Amino acid sequence: MPDVALTKKDFTSDQEVRWCPGCGDYSILSTMQAFLPELGIPRENIVFISGIGCSSRFPYYLETFGMHSIHGRAPTIASGLAISRPDLTVFVITGDGDALSIGGNHLIHTLRRNVELKILLFNNRIYGLTKGQYSPTSEQGKITKSSPLGSLDTPFNPISLALGAEATFVARSVDSDRKHLTEILRAAAAHKGSALIEIFQNCPIFNEGAFDIVKDNDTKGASLLHLNHGQPIKSETHGLIRENGALKVVALSGVNETDLVIHNAHDDDPAYAFALSRLSGSALDYVPVGIFRDVERAGYGSLVNDQVNEIIAKQGAGDLSQLLNSGDTWIVE
Amino acid sequence: MTKPVVSLAQVTIRFAGDSGDGMQLTGDRFTMDTASLGNDLSTLPNFPAEIRAPAGTVLGVSSFQLHFADHHVQTPGDAPDVLVAMNPAALKANIKDVARGATIIVDKDEFTTRNLAKVGYETNPLDDGSLESYKVHAVGLTSLTVAALSELSLSRKDAERSKNMFALGLLTWMYHRPTESTEIFLKAKFANKPDILEANLLAYRTGWNYGETTEDFSVTYDIAKAQMPPGKYRNISGNSAMAYGLIAASQRSGLKLFLGSYPITPASDILHELSKHKKFGVISFQAEDEIAAIGSALGASYGGALGITTTSGPGVTLKSEMIGLGVMLELPLIIIDVQRGGPSTGLPTKTEQADLLQAMFGRNGESPVAVIAPSHASDCFAIALEAARIATTYRVPVFILSDGYIANGSEPWKIPDIDSLPDMRVEFAKTQEDFLPYLRDPKTLARPWAIPGTKGIEHRIGGLEKADKTGEISYEPANHDLMVRARAAKVAGIEVPDLVVEDPSGDATVLVLGWGSTFGPISAAIEGLRNDGERVAQAHLRYLNPFPKNLGEVLNKYPKVIVPEMNLGQLAMLLRAQFLKDVISFNQVRGLPFTTAELMETTMGVLHA
Ligand SMILES: Cc1ncc(C[n+]2csc(CCOP(=O)(O)OP(=O)(O)O)c2C)c(N)n1
Ligand code: SF4
Ligand SMILES: [Mg+2]
């Protein structure tokens, strides 16, 4: 524990923040800076590692250790660090292009291994830094500089992808909802292995209004389906029921509160969380936010280090001279 | 032993057979038994990329060549004195390398009409006279093995599989090798398969007895011990020596060894070897691809470990961007490229040295790294320590350019005394006020190695250009110019030993300059030339970037400099560019090491031009 409790200011670096005015990244940064003191972890034991993209500038603005690496590869660097330094708390900051396009392979393998990393995926559904091309989360038909007639790609749903990749902690939040995002960060920090948090992030320059439906006071009440473990899943107007084995969103007016699905984030079967993830398509009419899945599985770094420690406990620490002198040897007089 | 014994100074034996015939194992065992007798030796395994290429075809032939002698051995030998061919395909694939007068031992049972036709023999070479100028021993290796094992309850197929042990037993008898260590080896290998163990032991002993009793073999051969410096020895391959060197570097530096790797021939054995030694605190991480492999190594290095990645050419290509990041972050990183034939997938199991320019320049921007190369198999131990020294002292990515020949070949190695290894302890940046992550050490030009977990020096680094000293992002034109030059100067200033030139007569006008695995063949050729009374100098580069400080002087001293390389002239290009010296390139890219004969011939041509 640090000698004196740290404050938000202690986690704010002296670098000038350089995102566009109104960018959703600002509120995520501010939420993170305000949240970090609560962890009670000394600044020097926290590391932020990012890839490339607007979002990946994040580490510069935090008074911790940080690395702005190369496009898509942050999970690889962070894995090497987290595995070899289990004493550190390591965050990965990535964008939808960074994590799902160029770095897709690393993301899925990091999640299946369950490396002790907290991965924040800033999803603005666009390539921001390269000035507005469609991304792997852009809706089909999106008009961008590189898709003047509409993009043809079917998008990824990052939550579904993460669940398919055996992730043990998968959540979604929204840039502007400080309170909600803080709760999710808290839960992710408490989770032992990999945590993936998709954060809807507005890019007012190249994808303005992409998440209006879940942010506007007029629509968000109906649209946001809150996932709270042990609580019924519902928005202000709608709720989730099970019908013929499938999940279905219905108007609250038409059902009994007791018919609503009670959220179980610890369900061993990922099919349930996957079904939840499918409720929101590109259109975002009904969007579950919160923790989809939070199950326990040994973290990769601890497995690696346990294996090393066990063999040392059994056979003793390696002796270099013994190693070099092993096998068939002979003496020349 | 009842038969006459002939003393020989040296012998080269090649075991050749189908990929499934166990020729690598047979060769390995013969090698170990030979090493323990005190002969000097050098080996050359040569196998197809396919695990089981179609049986009985020339494509599927796997071979293992061993050269051993009562004196210092430099190469696995140009031409075998003895060829063991387990089938017609093995004979067909290898006969061109066998000098007339040499001994050929074949499994005559395999020379069936069908097998002969498969490889395009119209008549049986065993009786059409085409092998008249060789000493041919046509032995029923298969039938004799099967007959010997008939008492065991084995299928015929399983019994046949022991024929390599029969052949090994026969050769062991012929060359007076000890049998104990192979018996111990087999007992350990088949501890859980008593049937197979019994079959192998029986075949091995029957092969030995066959030599002793049959009239086909009338003499045996003895090769006296080689004169080697006193000490304790073992036989070691390049890849094993590399793994041991890395562990030694970790132990001597006190740094945790972190290997990030993705399997690729011929580098995988380093990953396999290191994975066996977790009790040294070794972390071996088999990543999802080469990018993740080097990324994890760089991440570990950032955290204060000895970060290493092992690969071959195609993997280096994938790692390029991360190496560039390593250059920018100025962190220690070791990249081991066990070169193979390229481009693209190329010749996965064959050797080549064509990645030198890739290692030097295969990245965007001005991106200097250190490049060093081992000269022979056991030199990999020392080169690994050297790579760690450079990487940790100068905080820079270091390439080790090994190759398939060095990696798989083996030789006796005088086991070093641990206390003779360098002290490689490093210092991390300590807690301090106003920490400057890019403040350079005036001597080495290295920046501090500032690892997470150190209070008060929290800072951010990244691939964007850094401001001098502070390490903050900078787009300043003058700063970029300064930093590009600083990174270049740092690598150029790495301290490396001077190049040693061997010029016994002192008045040679021709220098043969090599690098990497050509050391053995070049040395053998030079020795041959000098024995013939020629005056010729030899030097070998272990440091390719930076070059030794005296290299320019050496090049100037010799009017003619021959540069043999297993590529189309990559070192020659660097020498010409840097020293304006018109060196004479001698190149071949056959996927095999140079032969002593071709190097002698080329050098003779230059000597007497
Ligand atoms: C190897 C490589 N390819 C391409 C780029 C160019 N590039 C930089 S950021 C980026 C996309 C970023 O999109 P995203 O990850 O969604 O981040 P955002 O800017 O939207 O936060 C691209 C294509 C690069 N830096 N490196
Ligand atoms: S381009 Fe978009 S994502 Fe990037 S900083 Fe500007 S607003 Fe933010
Ligand atoms: Mg984006």
mmCIF file with all atom_site columns, N, CA and C in Angstrom, chain B residues 218-275:
data_model
loop_
_atom_site.group_PDB
_atom_site.id
_atom_site.type_symbol
_atom_site.label_atom_id
_atom_site.label_alt_id
_atom_site.label_comp_id
_atom_site.label_asym_id
_atom_site.label_entity_id
_atom_site.label_seq_id
_atom_site.pdbx_PDB_ins_code
_atom_site.Cartn_x
_atom_site.Cartn_y
_atom_site.Cartn_z
_atom_site.occupancy
_atom_site.B_iso_or_equiv
_atom_site.pdbx_formal_charge
_atom_site.auth_seq_id
_atom_site.auth_comp_id
_atom_site.auth_asym_id
_atom_site.auth_atom_id
_atom_site.pdbx_PDB_model_num
ATOM 1   N N  . SER B 1 218 ? 36.382 -58.804 -43.458 1.00 0.00 ? 218 SER B N  1
ATOM 2   C CA . SER B 1 218 ? 37.611 -59.485 -43.057 1.00 0.00 ? 218 SER B CA 1
ATOM 3   C C  . SER B 1 218 ? 38.505 -58.637 -42.154 1.00 0.00 ? 218 SER B C  1
ATOM 4   N N  . VAL B 1 219 ? 38.314 -57.325 -42.159 1.00 0.00 ? 219 VAL B N  1
ATOM 5   C CA . VAL B 1 219 ? 39.149 -56.487 -41.292 1.00 0.00 ? 219 VAL B CA 1
ATOM 6   C C  . VAL B 1 219 ? 38.287 -55.522 -40.493 1.00 0.00 ? 219 VAL B C  1
ATOM 7   N N  . THR B 1 220 ? 38.867 -55.019 -39.429 1.00 0.00 ? 220 THR B N  1
ATOM 8   C CA . THR B 1 220 ? 38.209 -53.946 -38.679 1.00 0.00 ? 220 THR B CA 1
ATOM 9   C C  . THR B 1 220 ? 39.169 -52.765 -38.645 1.00 0.00 ? 220 THR B C  1
ATOM 10  N N  . TYR B 1 221 ? 38.648 -51.625 -38.214 1.00 0.00 ? 221 TYR B N  1
ATOM 11  C CA . TYR B 1 221 ? 39.439 -50.402 -38.290 1.00 0.00 ? 221 TYR B CA 1
ATOM 12  C C  . TYR B 1 221 ? 39.528 -49.738 -36.924 1.00 0.00 ? 221 TYR B C  1
ATOM 13  N N  . ASP B 1 222 ? 40.641 -49.118 -36.710 1.00 0.00 ? 222 ASP B N  1
ATOM 14  C CA . ASP B 1 222 ? 40.846 -48.443 -35.442 1.00 0.00 ? 222 ASP B CA 1
ATOM 15  C C  . ASP B 1 222 ? 41.297 -47.016 -35.737 1.00 0.00 ? 222 ASP B C  1
ATOM 16  N N  . ILE B 1 223 ? 40.680 -46.068 -35.076 1.00 0.00 ? 223 ILE B N  1
ATOM 17  C CA . ILE B 1 223 ? 41.087 -44.667 -35.241 1.00 0.00 ? 223 ILE B CA 1
ATOM 18  C C  . ILE B 1 223 ? 41.510 -44.180 -33.860 1.00 0.00 ? 223 ILE B C  1
ATOM 19  N N  . ALA B 1 224 ? 42.772 -43.815 -33.750 1.00 0.00 ? 224 ALA B N  1
ATOM 20  C CA . ALA B 1 224 ? 43.295 -43.440 -32.436 1.00 0.00 ? 224 ALA B CA 1
ATOM 21  C C  . ALA B 1 224 ? 42.641 -42.165 -31.939 1.00 0.00 ? 224 ALA B C  1
ATOM 22  N N  . LYS B 1 225 ? 42.744 -41.956 -30.656 1.00 0.00 ? 225 LYS B N  1
ATOM 23  C CA . LYS B 1 225 ? 42.227 -40.733 -30.045 1.00 0.00 ? 225 LYS B CA 1
ATOM 24  C C  . LYS B 1 225 ? 42.852 -39.513 -30.698 1.00 0.00 ? 225 LYS B C  1
ATOM 25  N N  . ALA B 1 226 ? 42.071 -38.433 -30.758 1.00 0.00 ? 226 ALA B N  1
ATOM 26  C CA . ALA B 1 226 ? 42.647 -37.185 -31.266 1.00 0.00 ? 226 ALA B CA 1
ATOM 27  C C  . ALA B 1 226 ? 43.335 -36.470 -30.125 1.00 0.00 ? 226 ALA B C  1
ATOM 28  N N  . GLN B 1 227 ? 44.351 -35.670 -30.470 1.00 0.00 ? 227 GLN B N  1
ATOM 29  C CA . GLN B 1 227 ? 45.005 -34.830 -29.468 1.00 0.00 ? 227 GLN B CA 1
ATOM 30  C C  . GLN B 1 227 ? 44.081 -33.658 -29.200 1.00 0.00 ? 227 GLN B C  1
ATOM 31  N N  . MET B 1 228 ? 43.509 -33.606 -28.028 1.00 0.00 ? 228 MET B N  1
ATOM 32  C CA . MET B 1 228 ? 42.668 -32.453 -27.714 1.00 0.00 ? 228 MET B CA 1
ATOM 33  C C  . MET B 1 228 ? 43.140 -31.880 -26.401 1.00 0.00 ? 228 MET B C  1
ATOM 34  N N  . PRO B 1 229 ? 42.935 -30.573 -26.199 1.00 0.00 ? 229 PRO B N  1
ATOM 35  C CA . PRO B 1 229 ? 43.353 -29.982 -24.934 1.00 0.00 ? 229 PRO B CA 1
ATOM 36  C C  . PRO B 1 229 ? 42.700 -30.750 -23.786 1.00 0.00 ? 229 PRO B C  1
ATOM 37  N N  . PRO B 1 230 ? 43.439 -30.943 -22.695 1.00 0.00 ? 230 PRO B N  1
ATOM 38  C CA . PRO B 1 230 ? 42.882 -31.723 -21.598 1.00 0.00 ? 230 PRO B CA 1
ATOM 39  C C  . PRO B 1 230 ? 41.638 -31.066 -21.011 1.00 0.00 ? 230 PRO B C  1
ATOM 40  N N  . GLY B 1 231 ? 40.759 -31.883 -20.505 1.00 0.00 ? 231 GLY B N  1
ATOM 41  C CA . GLY B 1 231 ? 39.542 -31.364 -19.896 1.00 0.00 ? 231 GLY B CA 1
ATOM 42  C C  . GLY B 1 231 ? 38.415 -32.357 -20.030 1.00 0.00 ? 231 GLY B C  1
ATOM 43  N N  . LYS B 1 232 ? 37.258 -31.916 -19.564 1.00 0.00 ? 232 LYS B N  1
ATOM 44  C CA . LYS B 1 232 ? 36.093 -32.782 -19.653 1.00 0.00 ? 232 LYS B CA 1
ATOM 45  C C  . LYS B 1 232 ? 35.299 -32.385 -20.900 1.00 0.00 ? 232 LYS B C  1
ATOM 46  N N  . TYR B 1 233 ? 34.893 -33.376 -21.657 1.00 0.00 ? 233 TYR B N  1
ATOM 47  C CA . TYR B 1 233 ? 34.218 -33.118 -22.923 1.00 0.00 ? 233 TYR B CA 1
ATOM 48  C C  . TYR B 1 233 ? 32.830 -33.748 -22.972 1.00 0.00 ? 233 TYR B C  1
ATOM 49  N N  . ARG B 1 234 ? 32.019 -33.193 -23.836 1.00 0.00 ? 234 ARG B N  1
ATOM 50  C CA . ARG B 1 234 ? 30.775 -33.839 -24.233 1.00 0.00 ? 234 ARG B CA 1
ATOM 51  C C  . ARG B 1 234 ? 30.536 -33.466 -25.683 1.00 0.00 ? 234 ARG B C  1
ATOM 52  N N  . ASN B 1 235 ? 29.650 -34.205 -26.320 1.00 0.00 ? 235 ASN B N  1
ATOM 53  C CA . ASN B 1 235 ? 29.301 -33.859 -27.689 1.00 0.00 ? 235 ASN B CA 1
ATOM 54  C C  . ASN B 1 235 ? 28.097 -32.930 -27.643 1.00 0.00 ? 235 ASN B C  1
ATOM 55  N N  . ILE B 1 236 ? 28.081 -31.909 -28.505 1.00 0.00 ? 236 ILE B N  1
ATOM 56  C CA . ILE B 1 236 ? 26.954 -30.977 -28.434 1.00 0.00 ? 236 ILE B CA 1
ATOM 57  C C  . ILE B 1 236 ? 26.591 -30.443 -29.810 1.00 0.00 ? 236 ILE B C  1
ATOM 58  N N  . SER B 1 237 ? 25.289 -30.254 -30.033 1.00 0.00 ? 237 SER B N  1
ATOM 59  C CA . SER B 1 237 ? 24.812 -29.657 -31.287 1.00 0.00 ? 237 SER B CA 1
ATOM 60  C C  . SER B 1 237 ? 24.716 -28.148 -31.092 1.00 0.00 ? 237 SER B C  1
ATOM 61  N N  . GLY B 1 238 ? 24.623 -27.423 -32.190 1.00 0.00 ? 238 GLY B N  1
ATOM 62  C CA . GLY B 1 238 ? 24.537 -25.966 -32.116 1.00 0.00 ? 238 GLY B CA 1
ATOM 63  C C  . GLY B 1 238 ? 23.310 -25.498 -31.348 1.00 0.00 ? 238 GLY B C  1
ATOM 64  N N  . ASN B 1 239 ? 22.166 -26.102 -31.626 1.00 0.00 ? 239 ASN B N  1
ATOM 65  C CA . ASN B 1 239 ? 20.949 -25.657 -30.933 1.00 0.00 ? 239 ASN B CA 1
ATOM 66  C C  . ASN B 1 239 ? 21.023 -25.915 -29.426 1.00 0.00 ? 239 ASN B C  1
ATOM 67  N N  . SER B 1 240 ? 21.595 -27.059 -29.034 1.00 0.00 ? 240 SER B N  1
ATOM 68  C CA . SER B 1 240 ? 21.716 -27.319 -27.587 1.00 0.00 ? 240 SER B CA 1
ATOM 69  C C  . SER B 1 240 ? 22.704 -26.349 -26.960 1.00 0.00 ? 240 SER B C  1
ATOM 70  N N  . ALA B 1 241 ? 23.804 -26.110 -27.653 1.00 0.00 ? 241 ALA B N  1
ATOM 71  C CA . ALA B 1 241 ? 24.803 -25.180 -27.119 1.00 0.00 ? 241 ALA B CA 1
ATOM 72  C C  . ALA B 1 241 ? 24.196 -23.788 -26.965 1.00 0.00 ? 241 ALA B C  1
ATOM 73  N N  . MET B 1 242 ? 23.344 -23.428 -27.909 1.00 0.00 ? 242 MET B N  1
ATOM 74  C CA . MET B 1 242 ? 22.687 -22.117 -27.842 1.00 0.00 ? 242 MET B CA 1
ATOM 75  C C  . MET B 1 242 ? 21.794 -22.050 -26.596 1.00 0.00 ? 242 MET B C  1
ATOM 76  N N  . ALA B 1 243 ? 21.002 -23.093 -26.401 1.00 0.00 ? 243 ALA B N  1
ATOM 77  C CA . ALA B 1 243 ? 20.107 -23.113 -25.241 1.00 0.00 ? 243 ALA B CA 1
ATOM 78  C C  . ALA B 1 243 ? 20.919 -23.049 -23.943 1.00 0.00 ? 243 ALA B C  1
ATOM 79  N N  . TYR B 1 244 ? 21.993 -23.797 -23.876 1.00 0.00 ? 244 TYR B N  1
ATOM 80  C CA . TYR B 1 244 ? 22.830 -23.778 -22.669 1.00 0.00 ? 244 TYR B CA 1
ATOM 81  C C  . TYR B 1 244 ? 23.452 -22.398 -22.468 1.00 0.00 ? 244 TYR B C  1
ATOM 82  N N  . GLY B 1 245 ? 23.867 -21.793 -23.559 1.00 0.00 ? 245 GLY B N  1
ATOM 83  C CA . GLY B 1 245 ? 24.470 -20.460 -23.469 1.00 0.00 ? 245 GLY B CA 1
ATOM 84  C C  . GLY B 1 245 ? 23.473 -19.439 -22.932 1.00 0.00 ? 245 GLY B C  1
ATOM 85  N N  . LEU B 1 246 ? 22.222 -19.573 -23.364 1.00 0.00 ? 246 LEU B N  1
ATOM 86  C CA . LEU B 1 246 ? 21.194 -18.638 -22.891 1.00 0.00 ? 246 LEU B CA 1
ATOM 87  C C  . LEU B 1 246 ? 20.934 -18.834 -21.402 1.00 0.00 ? 246 LEU B C  1
ATOM 88  N N  . ILE B 1 247 ? 20.902 -20.097 -20.984 1.00 0.00 ? 247 ILE B N  1
ATOM 89  C CA . ILE B 1 247 ? 20.704 -20.367 -19.551 1.00 0.00 ? 247 ILE B CA 1
ATOM 90  C C  . ILE B 1 247 ? 21.898 -19.815 -18.764 1.00 0.00 ? 247 ILE B C  1
ATOM 91  N N  . ALA B 1 248 ? 23.095 -20.019 -19.302 1.00 0.00 ? 248 ALA B N  1
ATOM 92  C CA . ALA B 1 248 ? 24.288 -19.496 -18.623 1.00 0.00 ? 248 ALA B CA 1
ATOM 93  C C  . ALA B 1 248 ? 24.211 -17.977 -18.513 1.00 0.00 ? 248 ALA B C  1
ATOM 94  N N  . ALA B 1 249 ? 23.740 -17.328 -19.590 1.00 0.00 ? 249 ALA B N  1
ATOM 95  C CA . ALA B 1 249 ? 23.628 -15.865 -19.567 1.00 0.00 ? 249 ALA B CA 1
ATOM 96  C C  . ALA B 1 249 ? 22.635 -15.433 -18.497 1.00 0.00 ? 249 ALA B C  1
ATOM 97  N N  . SER B 1 250 ? 21.556 -16.177 -18.386 1.00 0.00 ? 250 SER B N  1
ATOM 98  C CA . SER B 1 250 ? 20.559 -15.848 -17.371 1.00 0.00 ? 250 SER B CA 1
ATOM 99  C C  . SER B 1 250 ? 21.147 -16.007 -15.966 1.00 0.00 ? 250 SER B C  1
ATOM 100 N N  . GLN B 1 251 ? 21.881 -17.091 -15.766 1.00 0.00 ? 251 GLN B N  1
ATOM 101 C CA . GLN B 1 251 ? 22.478 -17.343 -14.452 1.00 0.00 ? 251 GLN B CA 1
ATOM 102 C C  . GLN B 1 251 ? 23.544 -16.304 -14.110 1.00 0.00 ? 251 GLN B C  1
ATOM 103 N N  . ARG B 1 252 ? 24.348 -15.962 -15.093 1.00 0.00 ? 252 ARG B N  1
ATOM 104 C CA . ARG B 1 252 ? 25.455 -15.032 -14.824 1.00 0.00 ? 252 ARG B CA 1
ATOM 105 C C  . ARG B 1 252 ? 24.984 -13.592 -14.690 1.00 0.00 ? 252 ARG B C  1
ATOM 106 N N  . SER B 1 253 ? 23.812 -13.285 -15.286 1.00 0.00 ? 253 SER B N  1
ATOM 107 C CA . SER B 1 253 ? 23.317 -11.903 -15.206 1.00 0.00 ? 253 SER B CA 1
ATOM 108 C C  . SER B 1 253 ? 22.331 -11.746 -14.066 1.00 0.00 ? 253 SER B C  1
ATOM 109 N N  . GLY B 1 254 ? 21.809 -12.872 -13.592 1.00 0.00 ? 254 GLY B N  1
ATOM 110 C CA . GLY B 1 254 ? 20.772 -12.794 -12.570 1.00 0.00 ? 254 GLY B CA 1
ATOM 111 C C  . GLY B 1 254 ? 19.425 -12.392 -13.158 1.00 0.00 ? 254 GLY B C  1
ATOM 112 N N  . LEU B 1 255 ? 19.310 -12.394 -14.481 1.00 0.00 ? 255 LEU B N  1
ATOM 113 C CA . LEU B 1 255 ? 18.046 -12.018 -15.118 1.00 0.00 ? 255 LEU B CA 1
ATOM 114 C C  . LEU B 1 255 ? 17.224 -13.270 -15.409 1.00 0.00 ? 255 LEU B C  1
ATOM 115 N N  . LYS B 1 256 ? 15.931 -13.146 -15.245 1.00 0.00 ? 256 LYS B N  1
ATOM 116 C CA . LYS B 1 256 ? 15.051 -14.256 -15.578 1.00 0.00 ? 256 LYS B CA 1
ATOM 117 C C  . LYS B 1 256 ? 15.078 -14.456 -17.091 1.00 0.00 ? 256 LYS B C  1
ATOM 118 N N  . LEU B 1 257 ? 15.176 -15.718 -17.517 1.00 0.00 ? 257 LEU B N  1
ATOM 119 C CA . LEU B 1 257 ? 15.191 -15.993 -18.957 1.00 0.00 ? 257 LEU B CA 1
ATOM 120 C C  . LEU B 1 257 ? 13.762 -16.138 -19.439 1.00 0.00 ? 257 LEU B C  1
ATOM 121 N N  . PHE B 1 258 ? 13.363 -15.288 -20.382 1.00 0.00 ? 258 PHE B N  1
ATOM 122 C CA . PHE B 1 258 ? 12.024 -15.398 -20.978 1.00 0.00 ? 258 PHE B CA 1
ATOM 123 C C  . PHE B 1 258 ? 12.190 -15.655 -22.463 1.00 0.00 ? 258 PHE B C  1
ATOM 124 N N  . LEU B 1 259 ? 11.739 -16.828 -22.898 1.00 0.00 ? 259 LEU B N  1
ATOM 125 C CA . LEU B 1 259 ? 11.774 -17.145 -24.321 1.00 0.00 ? 259 LEU B CA 1
ATOM 126 C C  . LEU B 1 259 ? 10.366 -17.075 -24.883 1.00 0.00 ? 259 LEU B C  1
ATOM 127 N N  . GLY B 1 260 ? 10.160 -16.222 -25.889 1.00 0.00 ? 260 GLY B N  1
ATOM 128 C CA . GLY B 1 260 ? 8.899  -16.209 -26.634 1.00 0.00 ? 260 GLY B CA 1
ATOM 129 C C  . GLY B 1 260 ? 9.203  -16.800 -27.989 1.00 0.00 ? 260 GLY B C  1
ATOM 130 N N  . SER B 1 261 ? 8.512  -17.877 -28.370 1.00 0.00 ? 261 SER B N  1
ATOM 131 C CA . SER B 1 261 ? 8.892  -18.537 -29.612 1.00 0.00 ? 261 SER B CA 1
ATOM 132 C C  . SER B 1 261 ? 7.686  -19.162 -30.293 1.00 0.00 ? 261 SER B C  1
ATOM 133 N N  . TYR B 1 262 ? 7.795  -19.328 -31.590 1.00 0.00 ? 262 TYR B N  1
ATOM 134 C CA . TYR B 1 262 ? 6.798  -20.047 -32.366 1.00 0.00 ? 262 TYR B CA 1
ATOM 135 C C  . TYR B 1 262 ? 7.561  -21.106 -33.153 1.00 0.00 ? 262 TYR B C  1
ATOM 136 N N  . PRO B 1 263 ? 7.095  -22.356 -33.126 1.00 0.00 ? 263 PRO B N  1
ATOM 137 C CA . PRO B 1 263 ? 7.894  -23.433 -33.720 1.00 0.00 ? 263 PRO B CA 1
ATOM 138 C C  . PRO B 1 263 ? 8.215  -23.212 -35.201 1.00 0.00 ? 263 PRO B C  1
ATOM 139 N N  . ILE B 1 264 ? 9.443  -23.441 -35.566 1.00 0.00 ? 264 ILE B N  1
ATOM 140 C CA . ILE B 1 264 ? 9.852  -23.395 -36.973 1.00 0.00 ? 264 ILE B CA 1
ATOM 141 C C  . ILE B 1 264 ? 11.191 -24.134 -37.107 1.00 0.00 ? 264 ILE B C  1
ATOM 142 N N  . THR B 1 265 ? 11.286 -24.928 -38.151 1.00 0.00 ? 265 THR B N  1
ATOM 143 C CA . THR B 1 265 ? 12.534 -25.621 -38.468 1.00 0.00 ? 265 THR B CA 1
ATOM 144 C C  . THR B 1 265 ? 13.512 -24.600 -39.043 1.00 0.00 ? 265 THR B C  1
ATOM 145 N N  . PRO B 1 266 ? 14.769 -24.646 -38.708 1.00 0.00 ? 266 PRO B N  1
ATOM 146 C CA . PRO B 1 266 ? 15.471 -25.571 -37.800 1.00 0.00 ? 266 PRO B CA 1
ATOM 147 C C  . PRO B 1 266 ? 15.737 -24.965 -36.421 1.00 0.00 ? 266 PRO B C  1
ATOM 148 N N  . ALA B 1 267 ? 14.832 -24.079 -35.963 1.00 0.00 ? 267 ALA B N  1
ATOM 149 C CA . ALA B 1 267 ? 15.075 -23.403 -34.678 1.00 0.00 ? 267 ALA B CA 1
ATOM 150 C C  . ALA B 1 267 ? 14.352 -24.060 -33.510 1.00 0.00 ? 267 ALA B C  1
ATOM 151 N N  . SER B 1 268 ? 13.361 -24.902 -33.791 1.00 0.00 ? 268 SER B N  1
ATOM 152 C CA . SER B 1 268 ? 12.483 -25.400 -32.716 1.00 0.00 ? 268 SER B CA 1
ATOM 153 C C  . SER B 1 268 ? 13.227 -26.095 -31.590 1.00 0.00 ? 268 SER B C  1
ATOM 154 N N  . ASP B 1 269 ? 14.347 -26.742 -31.916 1.00 0.00 ? 269 ASP B N  1
ATOM 155 C CA . ASP B 1 269 ? 15.042 -27.484 -30.861 1.00 0.00 ? 269 ASP B CA 1
ATOM 156 C C  . ASP B 1 269 ? 15.555 -26.580 -29.741 1.00 0.00 ? 269 ASP B C  1
ATOM 157 N N  . ILE B 1 270 ? 15.758 -25.312 -30.013 1.00 0.00 ? 270 ILE B N  1
ATOM 158 C CA . ILE B 1 270 ? 16.161 -24.399 -28.926 1.00 0.00 ? 270 ILE B CA 1
ATOM 159 C C  . ILE B 1 270 ? 14.972 -24.227 -27.975 1.00 0.00 ? 270 ILE B C  1
ATOM 160 N N  . LEU B 1 271 ? 13.792 -24.065 -28.562 1.00 0.00 ? 271 LEU B N  1
ATOM 161 C CA . LEU B 1 271 ? 12.572 -23.978 -27.743 1.00 0.00 ? 271 LEU B CA 1
ATOM 162 C C  . LEU B 1 271 ? 12.385 -25.257 -26.932 1.00 0.00 ? 271 LEU B C  1
ATOM 163 N N  . HIS B 1 272 ? 12.576 -26.410 -27.600 1.00 0.00 ? 272 HIS B N  1
ATOM 164 C CA . HIS B 1 272 ? 12.408 -27.689 -26.893 1.00 0.00 ? 272 HIS B CA 1
ATOM 165 C C  . HIS B 1 272 ? 13.405 -27.802 -25.738 1.00 0.00 ? 272 HIS B C  1
ATOM 166 N N  . GLU B 1 273 ? 14.645 -27.458 -26.024 1.00 0.00 ? 273 GLU B N  1
ATOM 167 C CA . GLU B 1 273 ? 15.686 -27.616 -25.010 1.00 0.00 ? 273 GLU B CA 1
ATOM 168 C C  . GLU B 1 273 ? 15.410 -26.697 -23.819 1.00 0.00 ? 273 GLU B C  1
ATOM 169 N N  . LEU B 1 274 ? 15.114 -25.426 -24.098 1.00 0.00 ? 274 LEU B N  1
ATOM 170 C CA . LEU B 1 274 ? 14.889 -24.494 -22.987 1.00 0.00 ? 274 LEU B CA 1
ATOM 171 C C  . LEU B 1 274 ? 13.663 -24.900 -22.172 1.00 0.00 ? 274 LEU B C  1
ATOM 172 N N  . SER B 1 275 ? 12.667 -25.483 -22.853 1.00 0.00 ? 275 SER B N  1
ATOM 173 C CA . SER B 1 275 ? 11.447 -25.878 -22.143 1.00 0.00 ? 275 SER B CA 1
ATOM 174 C C  . SER B 1 275 ? 11.717 -26.974 -21.118 1.00 0.00 ? 275 SER B C  1
#
